Amino acid sequence: MAPRASEEGHLLSQEQRLRRAREEDNSRISRARVLSVLGTIFVLLVVLFAAYVRDYESFLAEVKLEQEVVDLNTMVETRVEPAKQVLAETAGEWDESEMSLGETVEVVTTGGGGAVEPMKNVTTPSAGSGKEGGGGSVGTDPETKVRRYANWQGFNETEGEKAARLKVEAKFEEQIAAMKEKVEAERKGILIDSSSDRKRQLRLDEIALGKLEDRLRKSRGFRTVQDESVEAERKRKYESIHRHYQDAVKKSDFVLDGKSRKIVDSFDGSLKPPRYCYFSPRGTKVTPMEPAADSSKLVRGRAEKPKGRSLLRRRKKRRTAKKPTETKKAKMPADDAEGVSLFFEDSKEILELASKQYPCLVMHQDCFNETYLPETNDLKLRQWYEKTFFKASTMDWESRRKQLEDFKKLRLGSCAVVGNADNVLKGKYGKVIDEHDFVIRYNVITKPFAEAVGTKTDGLFDKLNYIGTKFAPDIVPSRFNLFPKYIPYELRPTKLPNGKKALIYGHPVLNEWRRDATRLLYLYSKAKHNKVSMEAYGQIKIQHASGGFSRVRAIVELLREGICDRVDLYGFSSAGGKYFMPKKLVSKAHPISGENYVYRLWMATGVHGKLCMYGD
């Protein structure tokens, strides 16, 4: 029986080996089939993708052609029927990307080769006009596209209106020709004498020329389109700004001095102005910007109970229970919600950053003392100072340092800063402003508005925005040019506008403040859930602090240093326009209500000294 058992075992082993071999063959066949199917699917996907790409490229090409050439009859029937004779020889298009803003139409003609050329019978502006209107000339440029404003009045003008417009344009052309001759002569003169006065005058005349050209271009209903290289540079610059913004909004570590820390820790959320803000420096009764009657109570209640809803919701609940009378409602400041709708923790975080100090934001002699700034900042500030103002100068270091003010001796008394907001018109603060010992203004027209803004001017912010316009400054500062745009060699007053001495920014320190200002306004917008609808290159356009915000912070530094005993702000609002141009509203690019909130925190807490804010 034993041999038979051995034989059966041997047979079973062969059967198992055959079964295993068949299973392995089946497995290999299955894998081959799966791979074959996957390969086929992949090839089909590649073919489909290639076809899709070709179709998409064809679609883009068709869209581009449709954008470049549109049937003239459609445009004439919709918008420019009265202007048939003007546009009869052209093919036009509605530029939908611009018409989404409700503003422009691009007018082009097609040449024999199918290329897009400018409109032949229209004087064409160049693409060189800058932000302030300088540099561009109105002439025929075969490389420049032209866009016509869709709301141009010339589409519907009568013969009389057309004759009047042409007369005005002829006058513009004469002025432009004269200004071009003057600019060309000044450019030649700089080759002989390159003083800062000549350079400044040349720049002012270039700006004036650009503004004249812009007015002529607008009268004719045209503006230029930036070429691809300029657009590429703008996109690169915007992306760089976006990266810096992302870095700036990150939280940074800093240490407050003992006095500031005590004020921040004792902050209860109230925006109630201190008592001294209800009187001018000479005792005149005035009313500073106030929160709603119940806002301080609500904020303190929020501080005592960290867990809870936002103050805005609590306030709405209170109003639902008992609606205020029309009289009480009328007395509430327009910007009241800005002061009470934040969580207490958000307000305190904003106050803490707003309490940070920036020694040498306004430069003075002690900025270079070893005990005044950390060694690294001192070295960086000195390098910037010497390179900026004393390049190739033979003055020794001590003489260079003494070109700055000595803050141990400088005293300005009560200071007023007059901004451009139109809320000064309602308040008529002219007499109260002139009561101050030292009045600071932006360089714009003032005399027609003396009742609202006063006449006294001791310091003037040197800007160029309104040079050559009817809003150009009609005043001269008695003491200082503040942070001049045109840097005088060796800080000589004779090289400055009005021949007055300069108070200047310490730019390395200014950059630190601007970074923190970005975070300040970011915290406010985040707490308020503000959403900006502006876009640039497919991204949300970054809001940034206005220039006035940095200038006010510099004056606050004079307050903290004891140079000003008190600082009163006039003409700073959270909305509206300029007092000399009410229709020119604040740009959405500036979170102006956030800046307003910071001013009110400074006023309510006195963290930097006696600061008061007036106007709605």
mmCIF file with all atom_site columns, N, CA and C in Angstrom, residues 67 309 386 535:
data_model
loop_
_atom_site.group_PDB
_atom_site.id
_atom_site.type_symbol
_atom_site.label_atom_id
_atom_site.label_alt_id
_atom_site.label_comp_id
_atom_site.label_asym_id
_atom_site.label_entity_id
_atom_site.label_seq_id
_atom_site.pdbx_PDB_ins_code
_atom_site.Cartn_x
_atom_site.Cartn_y
_atom_site.Cartn_z
_atom_site.occupancy
_atom_site.B_iso_or_equiv
_atom_site.pdbx_formal_charge
_atom_site.auth_seq_id
_atom_site.auth_comp_id
_atom_site.auth_asym_id
_atom_site.auth_atom_id
_atom_site.pdbx_PDB_model_num
ATOM 1  N N  . GLN A 1 67  ? -13.691 91.214  -31.949 1.00 0.00 ? 67  GLN A N  1
ATOM 2  C CA . GLN A 1 67  ? -13.433 92.408  -31.154 1.00 0.00 ? 67  GLN A CA 1
ATOM 3  C C  . GLN A 1 67  ? -12.795 93.515  -31.977 1.00 0.00 ? 67  GLN A C  1
ATOM 4  N N  . ARG A 1 309 ? -21.953 88.176  20.623  1.00 0.00 ? 309 ARG A N  1
ATOM 5  C CA . ARG A 1 309 ? -22.035 88.604  19.244  1.00 0.00 ? 309 ARG A CA 1
ATOM 6  C C  . ARG A 1 309 ? -21.331 89.932  19.040  1.00 0.00 ? 309 ARG A C  1
ATOM 7  N N  . GLU A 1 386 ? 22.918  110.722 4.069   1.00 0.00 ? 386 GLU A N  1
ATOM 8  C CA . GLU A 1 386 ? 24.078  111.292 3.375   1.00 0.00 ? 386 GLU A CA 1
ATOM 9  C C  . GLU A 1 386 ? 23.983  111.068 1.868   1.00 0.00 ? 386 GLU A C  1
ATOM 10 N N  . GLU A 1 535 ? -10.628 94.712  -9.337  1.00 0.00 ? 535 GLU A N  1
ATOM 11 C CA . GLU A 1 535 ? -9.744  93.626  -9.731  1.00 0.00 ? 535 GLU A CA 1
ATOM 12 C C  . GLU A 1 535 ? -8.660  94.149  -10.659 1.00 0.00 ? 535 GLU A C  1
#
